[in-house]
XYZ file of C-alpha atoms in Angstrom:
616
model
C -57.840 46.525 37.392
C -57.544 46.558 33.490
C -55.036 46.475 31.474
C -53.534 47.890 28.624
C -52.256 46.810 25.364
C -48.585 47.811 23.857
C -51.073 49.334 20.907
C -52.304 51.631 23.277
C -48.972 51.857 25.038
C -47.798 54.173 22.165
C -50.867 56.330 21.958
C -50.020 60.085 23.672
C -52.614 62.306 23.916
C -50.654 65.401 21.744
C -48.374 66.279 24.883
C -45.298 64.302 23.792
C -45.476 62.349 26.853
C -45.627 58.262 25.973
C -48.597 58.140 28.461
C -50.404 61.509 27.320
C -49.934 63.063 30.674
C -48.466 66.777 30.952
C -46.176 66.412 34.139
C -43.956 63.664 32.169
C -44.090 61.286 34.988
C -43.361 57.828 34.208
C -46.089 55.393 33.342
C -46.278 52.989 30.692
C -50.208 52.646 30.214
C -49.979 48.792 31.382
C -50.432 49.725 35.096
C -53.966 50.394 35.995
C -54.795 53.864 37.778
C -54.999 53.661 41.307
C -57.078 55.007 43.599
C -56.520 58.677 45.135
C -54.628 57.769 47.988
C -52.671 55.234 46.400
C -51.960 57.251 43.658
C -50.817 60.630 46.458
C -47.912 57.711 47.611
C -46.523 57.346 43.897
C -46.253 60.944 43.787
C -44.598 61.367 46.731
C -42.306 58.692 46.284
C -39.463 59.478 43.421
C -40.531 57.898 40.326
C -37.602 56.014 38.361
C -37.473 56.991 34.602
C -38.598 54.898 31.599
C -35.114 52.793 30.482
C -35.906 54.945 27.237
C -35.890 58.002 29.030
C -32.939 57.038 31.217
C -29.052 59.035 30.285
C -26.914 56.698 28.481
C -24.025 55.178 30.710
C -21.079 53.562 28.982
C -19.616 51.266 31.485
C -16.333 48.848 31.157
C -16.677 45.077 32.106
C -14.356 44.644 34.995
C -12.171 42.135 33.913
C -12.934 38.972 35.522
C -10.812 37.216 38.012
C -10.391 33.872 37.321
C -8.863 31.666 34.366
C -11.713 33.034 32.034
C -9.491 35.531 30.979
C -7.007 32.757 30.430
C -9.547 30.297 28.713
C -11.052 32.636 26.600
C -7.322 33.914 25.118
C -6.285 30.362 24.627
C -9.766 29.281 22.538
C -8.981 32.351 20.461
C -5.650 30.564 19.793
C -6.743 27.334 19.450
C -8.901 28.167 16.810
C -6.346 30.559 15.123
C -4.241 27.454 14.908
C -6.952 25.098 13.721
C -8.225 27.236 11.080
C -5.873 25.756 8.183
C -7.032 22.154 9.523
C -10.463 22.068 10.382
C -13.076 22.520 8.455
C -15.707 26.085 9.399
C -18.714 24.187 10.279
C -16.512 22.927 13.094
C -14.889 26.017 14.269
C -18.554 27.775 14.347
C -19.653 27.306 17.873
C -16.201 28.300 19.220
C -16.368 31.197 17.385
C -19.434 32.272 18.542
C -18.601 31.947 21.568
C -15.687 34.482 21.380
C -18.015 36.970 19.740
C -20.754 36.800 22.279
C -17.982 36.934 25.071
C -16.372 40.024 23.812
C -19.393 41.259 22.857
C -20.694 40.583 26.785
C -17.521 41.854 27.873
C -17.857 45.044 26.652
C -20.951 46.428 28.601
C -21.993 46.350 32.107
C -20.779 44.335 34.583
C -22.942 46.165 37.164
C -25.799 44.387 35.602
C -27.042 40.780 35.345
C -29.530 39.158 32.570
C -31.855 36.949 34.044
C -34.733 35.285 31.711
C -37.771 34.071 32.401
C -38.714 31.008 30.217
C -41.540 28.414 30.068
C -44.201 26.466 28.562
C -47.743 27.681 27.390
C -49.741 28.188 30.700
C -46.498 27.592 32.999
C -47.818 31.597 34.170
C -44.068 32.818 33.639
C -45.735 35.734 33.160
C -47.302 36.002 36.154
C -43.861 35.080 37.654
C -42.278 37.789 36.133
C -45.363 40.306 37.372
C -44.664 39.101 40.729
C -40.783 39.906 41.263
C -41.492 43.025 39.501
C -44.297 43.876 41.740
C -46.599 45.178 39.010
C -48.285 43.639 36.511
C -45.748 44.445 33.039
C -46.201 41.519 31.195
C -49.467 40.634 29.902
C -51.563 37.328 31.421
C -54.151 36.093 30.477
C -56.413 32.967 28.413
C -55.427 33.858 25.042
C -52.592 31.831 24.088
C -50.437 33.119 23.210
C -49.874 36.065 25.305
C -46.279 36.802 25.072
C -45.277 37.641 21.257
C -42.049 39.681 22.021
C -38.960 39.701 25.034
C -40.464 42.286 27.571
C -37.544 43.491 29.786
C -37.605 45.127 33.274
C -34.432 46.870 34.665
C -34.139 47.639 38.266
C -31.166 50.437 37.533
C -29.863 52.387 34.954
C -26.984 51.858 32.716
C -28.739 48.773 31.033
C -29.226 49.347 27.583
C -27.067 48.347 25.498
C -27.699 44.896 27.624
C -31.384 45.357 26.102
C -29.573 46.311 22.560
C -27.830 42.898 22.439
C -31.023 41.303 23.462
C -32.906 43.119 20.520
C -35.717 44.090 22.964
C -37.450 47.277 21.582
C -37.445 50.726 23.949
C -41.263 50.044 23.829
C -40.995 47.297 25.773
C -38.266 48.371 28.134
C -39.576 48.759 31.478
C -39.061 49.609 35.273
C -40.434 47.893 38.406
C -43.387 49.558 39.921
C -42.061 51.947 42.952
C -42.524 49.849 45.716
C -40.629 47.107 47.897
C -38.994 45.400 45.124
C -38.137 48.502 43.236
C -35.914 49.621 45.893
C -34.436 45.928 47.055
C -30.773 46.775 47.165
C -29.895 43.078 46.614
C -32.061 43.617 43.519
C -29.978 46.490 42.406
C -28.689 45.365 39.093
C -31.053 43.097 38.299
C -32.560 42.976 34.202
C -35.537 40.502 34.004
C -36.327 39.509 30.480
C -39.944 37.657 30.353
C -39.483 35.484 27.002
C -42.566 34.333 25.174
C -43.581 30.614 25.065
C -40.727 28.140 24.015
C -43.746 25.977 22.511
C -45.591 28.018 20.488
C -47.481 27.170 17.822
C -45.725 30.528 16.331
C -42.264 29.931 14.909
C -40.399 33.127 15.653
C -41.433 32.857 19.062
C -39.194 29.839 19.705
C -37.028 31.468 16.931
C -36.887 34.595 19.581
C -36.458 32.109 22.871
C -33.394 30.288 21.540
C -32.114 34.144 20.360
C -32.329 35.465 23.786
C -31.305 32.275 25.164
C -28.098 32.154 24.101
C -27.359 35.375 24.926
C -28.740 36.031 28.806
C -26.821 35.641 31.981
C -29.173 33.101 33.889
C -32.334 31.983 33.071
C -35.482 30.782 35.322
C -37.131 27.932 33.843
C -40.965 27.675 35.061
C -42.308 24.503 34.650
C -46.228 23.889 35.897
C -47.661 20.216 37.412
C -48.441 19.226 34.014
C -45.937 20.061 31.782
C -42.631 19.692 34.095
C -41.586 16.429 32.556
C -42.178 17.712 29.033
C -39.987 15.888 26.140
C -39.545 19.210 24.449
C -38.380 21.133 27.379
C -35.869 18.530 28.865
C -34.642 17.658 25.567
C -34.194 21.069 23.532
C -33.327 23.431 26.202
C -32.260 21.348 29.395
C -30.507 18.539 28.537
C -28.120 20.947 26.212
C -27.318 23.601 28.587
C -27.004 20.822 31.854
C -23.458 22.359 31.332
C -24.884 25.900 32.592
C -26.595 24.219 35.913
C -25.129 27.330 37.669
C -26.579 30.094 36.178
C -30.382 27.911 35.916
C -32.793 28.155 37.983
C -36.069 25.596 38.180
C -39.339 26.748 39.376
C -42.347 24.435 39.054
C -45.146 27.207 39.554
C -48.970 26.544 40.470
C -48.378 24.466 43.567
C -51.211 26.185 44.841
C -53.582 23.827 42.398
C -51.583 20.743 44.243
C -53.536 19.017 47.363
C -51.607 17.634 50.481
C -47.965 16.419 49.554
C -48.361 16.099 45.734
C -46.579 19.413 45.195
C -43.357 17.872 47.243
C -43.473 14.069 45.162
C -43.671 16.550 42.044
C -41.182 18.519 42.860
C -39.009 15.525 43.837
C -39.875 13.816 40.522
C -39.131 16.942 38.349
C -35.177 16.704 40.319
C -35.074 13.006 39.479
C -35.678 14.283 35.320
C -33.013 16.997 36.008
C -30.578 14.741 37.621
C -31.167 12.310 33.956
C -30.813 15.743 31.776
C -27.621 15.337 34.114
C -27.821 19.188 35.027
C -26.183 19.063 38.595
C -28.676 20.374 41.275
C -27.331 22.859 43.938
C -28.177 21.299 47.467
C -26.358 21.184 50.407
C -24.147 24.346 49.330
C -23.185 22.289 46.515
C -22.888 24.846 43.067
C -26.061 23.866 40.952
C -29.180 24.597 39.628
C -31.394 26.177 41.815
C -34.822 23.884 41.994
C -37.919 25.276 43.941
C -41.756 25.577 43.640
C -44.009 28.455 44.289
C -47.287 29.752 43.466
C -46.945 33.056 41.860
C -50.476 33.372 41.541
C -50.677 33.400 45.523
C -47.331 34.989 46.108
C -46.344 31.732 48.122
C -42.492 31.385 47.663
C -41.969 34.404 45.358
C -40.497 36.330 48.308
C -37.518 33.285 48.752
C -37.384 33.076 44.773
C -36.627 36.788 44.902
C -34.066 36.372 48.294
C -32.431 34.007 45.696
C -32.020 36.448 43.261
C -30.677 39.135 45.190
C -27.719 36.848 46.454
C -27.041 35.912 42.794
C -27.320 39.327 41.532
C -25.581 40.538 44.179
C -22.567 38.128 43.714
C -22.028 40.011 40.127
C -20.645 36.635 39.054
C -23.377 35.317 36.864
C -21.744 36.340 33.318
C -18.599 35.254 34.104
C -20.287 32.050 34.733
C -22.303 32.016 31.962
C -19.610 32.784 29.702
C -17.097 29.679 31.143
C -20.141 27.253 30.739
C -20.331 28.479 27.234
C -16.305 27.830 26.619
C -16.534 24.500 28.624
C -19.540 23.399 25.826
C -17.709 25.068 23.237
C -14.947 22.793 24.249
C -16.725 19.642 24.829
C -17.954 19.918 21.147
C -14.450 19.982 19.911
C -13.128 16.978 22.156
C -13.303 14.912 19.491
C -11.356 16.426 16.962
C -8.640 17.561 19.222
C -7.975 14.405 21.925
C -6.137 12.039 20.654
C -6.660 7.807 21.923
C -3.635 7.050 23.265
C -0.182 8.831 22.383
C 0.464 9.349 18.709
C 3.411 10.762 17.410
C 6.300 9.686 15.139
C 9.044 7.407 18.036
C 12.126 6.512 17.312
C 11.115 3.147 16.093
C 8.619 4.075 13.483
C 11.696 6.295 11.891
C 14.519 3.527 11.772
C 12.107 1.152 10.273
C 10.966 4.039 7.807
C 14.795 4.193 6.885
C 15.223 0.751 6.499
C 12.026 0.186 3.852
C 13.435 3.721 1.931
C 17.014 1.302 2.168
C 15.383 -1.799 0.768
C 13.482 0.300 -1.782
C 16.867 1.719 -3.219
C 18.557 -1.425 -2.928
C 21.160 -0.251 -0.628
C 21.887 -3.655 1.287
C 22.671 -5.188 -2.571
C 24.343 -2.383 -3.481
C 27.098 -3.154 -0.603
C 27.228 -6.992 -1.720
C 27.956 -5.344 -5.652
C 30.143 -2.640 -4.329
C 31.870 -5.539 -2.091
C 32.286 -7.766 -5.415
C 33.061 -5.540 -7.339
C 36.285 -4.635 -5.270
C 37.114 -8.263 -5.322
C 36.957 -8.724 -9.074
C 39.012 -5.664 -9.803
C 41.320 -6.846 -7.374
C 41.675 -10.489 -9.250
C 41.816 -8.360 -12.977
C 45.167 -6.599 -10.949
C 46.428 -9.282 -9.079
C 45.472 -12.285 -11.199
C 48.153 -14.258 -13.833
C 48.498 -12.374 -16.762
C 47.064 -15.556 -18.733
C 43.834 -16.105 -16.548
C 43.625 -12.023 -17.256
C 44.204 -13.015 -20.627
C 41.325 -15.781 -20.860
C 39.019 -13.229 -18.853
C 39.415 -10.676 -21.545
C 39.089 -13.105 -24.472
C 35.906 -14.517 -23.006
C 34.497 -11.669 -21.865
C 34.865 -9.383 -24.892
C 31.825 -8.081 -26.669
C 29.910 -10.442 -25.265
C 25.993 -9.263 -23.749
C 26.453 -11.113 -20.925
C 29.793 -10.338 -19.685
C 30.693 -8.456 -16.461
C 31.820 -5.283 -17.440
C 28.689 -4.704 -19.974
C 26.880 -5.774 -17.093
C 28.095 -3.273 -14.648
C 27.142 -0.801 -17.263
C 23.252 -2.125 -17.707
C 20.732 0.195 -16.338
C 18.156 -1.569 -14.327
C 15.035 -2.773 -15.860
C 12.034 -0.981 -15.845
C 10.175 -3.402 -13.905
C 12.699 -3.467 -11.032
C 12.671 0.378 -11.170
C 9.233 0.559 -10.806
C 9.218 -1.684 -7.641
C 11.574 0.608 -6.163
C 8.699 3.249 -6.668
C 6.197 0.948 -5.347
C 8.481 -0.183 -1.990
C 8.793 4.132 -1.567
C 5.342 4.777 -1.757
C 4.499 2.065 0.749
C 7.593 2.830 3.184
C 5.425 6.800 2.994
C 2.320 5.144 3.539
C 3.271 2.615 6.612
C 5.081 5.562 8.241
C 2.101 8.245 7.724
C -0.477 5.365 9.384
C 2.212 4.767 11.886
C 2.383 8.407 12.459
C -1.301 9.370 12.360
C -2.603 6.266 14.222
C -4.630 7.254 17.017
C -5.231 11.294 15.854
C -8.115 12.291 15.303
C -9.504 12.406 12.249
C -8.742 16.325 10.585
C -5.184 16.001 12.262
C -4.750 12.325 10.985
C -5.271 13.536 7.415
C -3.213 16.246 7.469
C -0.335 14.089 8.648
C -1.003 11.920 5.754
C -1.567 14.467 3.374
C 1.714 15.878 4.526
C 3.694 12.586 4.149
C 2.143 12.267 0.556
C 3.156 15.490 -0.702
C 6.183 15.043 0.337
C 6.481 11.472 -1.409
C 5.509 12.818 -4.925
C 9.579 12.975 -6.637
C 10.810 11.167 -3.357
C 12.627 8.650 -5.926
C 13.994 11.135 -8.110
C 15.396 12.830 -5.181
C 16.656 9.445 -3.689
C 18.575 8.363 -7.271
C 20.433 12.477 -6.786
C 21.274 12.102 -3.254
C 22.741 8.573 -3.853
C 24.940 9.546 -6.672
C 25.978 12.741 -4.105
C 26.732 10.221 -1.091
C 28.540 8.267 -3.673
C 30.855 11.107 -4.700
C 31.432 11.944 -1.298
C 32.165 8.424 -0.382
C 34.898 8.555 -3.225
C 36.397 11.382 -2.577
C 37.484 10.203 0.829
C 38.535 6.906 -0.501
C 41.111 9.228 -2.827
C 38.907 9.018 -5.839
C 36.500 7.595 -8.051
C 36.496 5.286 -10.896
C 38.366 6.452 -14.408
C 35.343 8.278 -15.690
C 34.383 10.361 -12.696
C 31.107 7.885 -11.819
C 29.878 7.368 -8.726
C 31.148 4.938 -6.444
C 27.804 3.778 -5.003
C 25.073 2.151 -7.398
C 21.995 4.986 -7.627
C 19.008 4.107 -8.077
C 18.098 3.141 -11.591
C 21.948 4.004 -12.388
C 25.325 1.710 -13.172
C 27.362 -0.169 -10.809
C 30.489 1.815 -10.568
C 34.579 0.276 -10.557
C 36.032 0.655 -6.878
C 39.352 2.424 -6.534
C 42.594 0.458 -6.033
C 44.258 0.381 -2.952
C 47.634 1.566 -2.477
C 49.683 -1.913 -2.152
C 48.209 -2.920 -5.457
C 51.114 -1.839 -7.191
C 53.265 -3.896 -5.364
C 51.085 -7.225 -6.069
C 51.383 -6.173 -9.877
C 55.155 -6.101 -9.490
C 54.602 -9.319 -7.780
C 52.625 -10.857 -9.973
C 55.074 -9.325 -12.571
C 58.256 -10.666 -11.507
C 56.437 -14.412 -10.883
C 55.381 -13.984 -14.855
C 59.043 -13.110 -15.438
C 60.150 -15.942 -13.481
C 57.914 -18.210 -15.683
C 59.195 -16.790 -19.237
C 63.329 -16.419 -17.940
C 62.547 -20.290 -17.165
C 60.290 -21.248 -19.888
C 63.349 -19.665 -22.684
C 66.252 -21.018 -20.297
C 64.591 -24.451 -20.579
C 64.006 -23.742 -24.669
C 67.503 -22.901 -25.495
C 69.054 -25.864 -23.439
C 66.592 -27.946 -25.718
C 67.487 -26.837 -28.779
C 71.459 -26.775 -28.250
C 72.306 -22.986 -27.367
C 72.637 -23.447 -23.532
C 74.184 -26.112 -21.515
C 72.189 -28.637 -20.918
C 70.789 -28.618 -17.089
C 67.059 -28.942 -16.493
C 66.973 -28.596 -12.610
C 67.557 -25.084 -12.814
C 65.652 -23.614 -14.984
C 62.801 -25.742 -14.407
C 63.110 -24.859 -10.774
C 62.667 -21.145 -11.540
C 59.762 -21.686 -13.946
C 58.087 -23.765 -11.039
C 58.348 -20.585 -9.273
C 56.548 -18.125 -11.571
C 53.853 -21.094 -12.117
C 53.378 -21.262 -8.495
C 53.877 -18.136 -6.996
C 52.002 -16.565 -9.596
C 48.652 -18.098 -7.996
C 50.149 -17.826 -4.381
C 50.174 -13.881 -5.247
C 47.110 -14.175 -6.390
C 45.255 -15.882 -3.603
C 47.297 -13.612 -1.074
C 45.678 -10.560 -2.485
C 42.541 -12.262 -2.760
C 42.691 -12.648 1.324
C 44.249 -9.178 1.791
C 41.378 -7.714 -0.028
C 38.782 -9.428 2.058
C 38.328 -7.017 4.503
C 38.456 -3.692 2.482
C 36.124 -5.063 0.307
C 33.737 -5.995 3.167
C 34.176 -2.300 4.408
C 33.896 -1.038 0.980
C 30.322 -2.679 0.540
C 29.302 -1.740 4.099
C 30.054 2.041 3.384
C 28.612 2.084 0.253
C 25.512 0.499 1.788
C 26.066 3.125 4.472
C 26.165 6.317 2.584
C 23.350 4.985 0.470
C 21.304 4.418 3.620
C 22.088 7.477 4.880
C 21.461 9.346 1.649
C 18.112 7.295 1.801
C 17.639 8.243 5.271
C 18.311 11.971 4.725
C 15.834 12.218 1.585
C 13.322 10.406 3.342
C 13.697 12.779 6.426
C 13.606 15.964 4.865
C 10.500 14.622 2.498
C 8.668 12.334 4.739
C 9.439 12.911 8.029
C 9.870 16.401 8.501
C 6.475 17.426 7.709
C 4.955 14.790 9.060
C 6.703 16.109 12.769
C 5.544 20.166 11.842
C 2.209 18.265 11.696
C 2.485 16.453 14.849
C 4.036 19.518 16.616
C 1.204 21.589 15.369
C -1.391 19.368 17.263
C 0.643 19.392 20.404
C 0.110 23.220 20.002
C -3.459 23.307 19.755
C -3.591 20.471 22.134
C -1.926 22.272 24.843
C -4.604 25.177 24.028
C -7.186 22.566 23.932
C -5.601 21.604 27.863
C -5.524 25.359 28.815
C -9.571 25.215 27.767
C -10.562 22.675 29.886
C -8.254 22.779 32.606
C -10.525 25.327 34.790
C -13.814 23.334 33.366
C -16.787 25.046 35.871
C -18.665 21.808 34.332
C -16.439 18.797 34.674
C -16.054 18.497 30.678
């Protein structure tokens, strides 16, 4: 038998006919010519057409049953969502994924891709010669013999299959009429012989991890002396252990085995699967598929092929193929979409934001001033008109006195602290909120807290001085120059209003001055001769005005005490809740789009993996 080389394959003899021969029957110059009789059976027997000659069929993928549909549709999503946060290089293998499953999708699902890889010498090409029942793919010493994917397809209807997989119409072939042309279980079937996954060459392994990644199954041959190769189980195995249901094992040449070696091989080569952790399919149990054969001697290939048939037949192997790929797609993004533990922003992490956004505009000592403040406006009202009078006359123009006081605007030093305390309140609540996340959703949070920081005193000093105004008008008013009633950030202390009853301790106070100076005269003129002379009287009423004069006083002060310890708690209140308000719609707002954001991709990431043919 001899064989022929794709050179010649291409020759014609000036008919037009690939092969040179006038009738235009089918033969692809690899096959050797039979003898007469042999060659009366072909011609008897109807001849399938070269896949080049064959009429183009367009044919739908049936939608698969299943949650593929499902996963598929919510990794388009995910990555939709995560393209603003993650970075491409991340996003790549997911997206690839989706193009080669839309890509799959649209062409036959009558058809399944099955590819025939191995070593150097493995004889994958005599594997592939066997189920095809004629010799297609080259064998032979020279290494090495496969260059290029050589495809054979047992039905029409498969090329744009043999399109995706870039294998030239030259090399597009049919199984030889005979027993395993005409399998029905077969039916289907599109055997792709790869060339050697360690050659010397590097476009063949360039080629092998092409086609790889793009068939439905794949047969791995592996021979006595190279099934525990480091190459093998580590590039191609130990990567795809996810797609154990759509692999297939066969350790070939067990004919060159004495005795019981080929079964302590074969058990060894399992025991090296089972570490690549690709799960093996025994006792009905969905796996790889791990045999050994002899292709060379035929021993085996007939159960190889049975196997084939029920998997072809089953029309289930690129749905498979295509979940494996989404479960690895997913396992590769585990880490930048599950979270350790449950991050998020509680209620806690919020009321102690509030309360260091509080501290940092002083609103706790801003109640305490607002609160003494009432009380030392109330003694100015209700105090003696001479303490009043000492008050003013040691008080005026001096640097130190209250009332320039009140009017001071706060250091530099302390303002800056208040920008130091808000920048660490946004930084304590961004950890807080970001602990546990991983890493690209972490930063966003934090890079949303920060943005939202830059002005965040600025805006707290406004909304202060609005709460303020607010606060005053429901007291009945502000001060006598329209200020705020609660101290803004950076800003003056402001004069409380006056109650309503203060008039009445002025009158009081007014009458007990009265009482002193009606007294004080009646006492003068009896002195110097004008009235009658009787001390007890006047002096009596004097007493009066001396005494009830601080009485008033000290009443007032203990009427006041409670207004002015509700006066300081509301100011600290509204300036809390001004505080509180800033800080929310800065800080916290974004921070929770950012958190609900992740939940959303999270609950696509969930939808992923829930239906996980692998376990990931």
């Amino acid at each position: 038998m001899t064989a022929v080389t794709d050179e010649d394959h291409g020759k014609g003899d000036g008919t037009g006919k690939p092969d040179g021969r006038a009738d235009g029957r089918w033969d692809d110059g690899l096959i050797a010519r039979r003898a007469a009789e042999a060659r009366e059976a072909e011609e008897a027997a109807p001849s399938p057409p070269a896949e080049d000659d064959a009429e183009p069929q367009v044919e739908a993928y049936a939608p698969a049953d299943g949650p593929l549909p499902a996963r598929l549709d919510a990794l388009r999503e995910l990555v939709g969502l995560s393209r603003a946060r993650l970075d491409r290089d991340t996003l790549a293998e997911a997206g690839r994924v989706l193009d080669e499953a839309a890509a799959r999708q649209r062409l036959s699902s009558r058809h399944t891709v099955i590819a025939v890889a191995g070593a150097t010498g493995s004889g994958k090409s005599t594997l592939f010669n066997a189920l095809a029942g004629a010799p297609i793919s080259d064998t032979g010493l020279r290494r090495p013999t496969t260059s290029q994917p050589i495809a054979c397809s047992w039905t029409d209807g498969a090329a744009g299959l043999l399109d995706r997989l870039a294998v030239p119409g030259r090399l597009r072939r049919r199984p030889h009429p005979g027993p395993a042309a005409f399998d029905e279980a077969l039916q289907g079937l599109v055997l792709v012989d790869l060339p050697d996954h360690d050659s010397a060459a590097t476009e063949h392994r360039d080629q092998v991890d092409r086609v790889l990644a793009l068939v439905d199954a794949v047969i791995w041959v592996v021979d006595p002396e190279k099934y525990a190769d480091a190459a093998l189980h580590e590039r191609y195995l130990r990567p795809l252990a996810g797609h154990a249901e759509v692999t297939f094992v066969v350790l070939n040449q067990t004919d060159r085995l004495p005795g019981e070696a080929a079964d302590l091989v074969l058990d060894d080569l399992r025991r090296l699967l089972d570490e690549d952790g690709i799960a093996l399919g025994e006792h009905g149990e969905p796996g790889a598929t791990v045999m050994s054969l002899s292709a060379l001697t035929g021993d085996g290939v007939p159960e190889l092929r049975e196997m084939i048939g029920r998997f072809v037949s089953d029309r289930t192997a690129a749905t498979r193929r295509l979940s494996a790929d989404v479960d690895a797609a997913a396992a590769r993004l585990r880490r930048v979409y599950v979270a350790e533990g449950r991050p998020g922003l509680g209620e806690r992490a919020r009321e102690e934001f509030t309360d260091r956004l509080a501290e940092a505009v002083g609103a706790a000592a801003a109640g305490q001033a607002a609160e003494r403040e009432w009380r030392r406006n109330a003694s100015r009202a209700c105090g003696t008109p001479w303490l009043r009078l000492w008050r003013w006359y040691e008080n005026r123009g001096l640097p130190g006195s209250l009332d320039r006081l009140g009017q001071a605007l706060t250091p530099p030093e302390e303002e800056l602290t208040a920008r130091q305390r808000v920048e660490q309140a946004v930084r304590i609540v961004a950890d807080d909120a970001a602990d546990g996340l991983p890493g690209p959703w972490a930063q966003a949070v934090r890079e949303a807290a920060f943005a939202g920081a830059q002005g965040l005193p600025e805006a707290l000093d406004e909304l202060a001085v609005r709460a303020g105004a607010a606060g005053a008008s429901k007291r009945g008013g502000g001060t006598e120059t329209g200020k705020s009633t609660v101290p803004q950030l950076g800003g003056r202390p402001p004069k409380p209003p006056r109650p309503k009853w203060w008039p009445a301790a002025v009158l009081a106070q007014a009458s007990m001055t009265l009482l002193q100076i009606f007294g004080g005269l009646w006492l003068v003129g009896q002195i110097i001769g004008v009235l009658e002379p009787g001390l007890v009287t006047p002096a009596l009423i004097m007493l009066a005005g001396v005494v009830g004069g601080p009485l008033v006083e000290w009443g007032c002060a203990a009427a006041i005490r409670g207004p002015a310890r509700r006066y300081g708690q509301d100011a600290e209140r509204r300036l809390r809740e001004a505080a509180a308000g800033c800080g929310r719609a800065r800080v916290l707002d974004p921070v929770a789009a950012e958190l609900v954001r992740y939940r959303e991709v999270r609950e696509r990431y969930v939808t992923v993996t829930e239906f996980s043919t692998t376990g990931r």
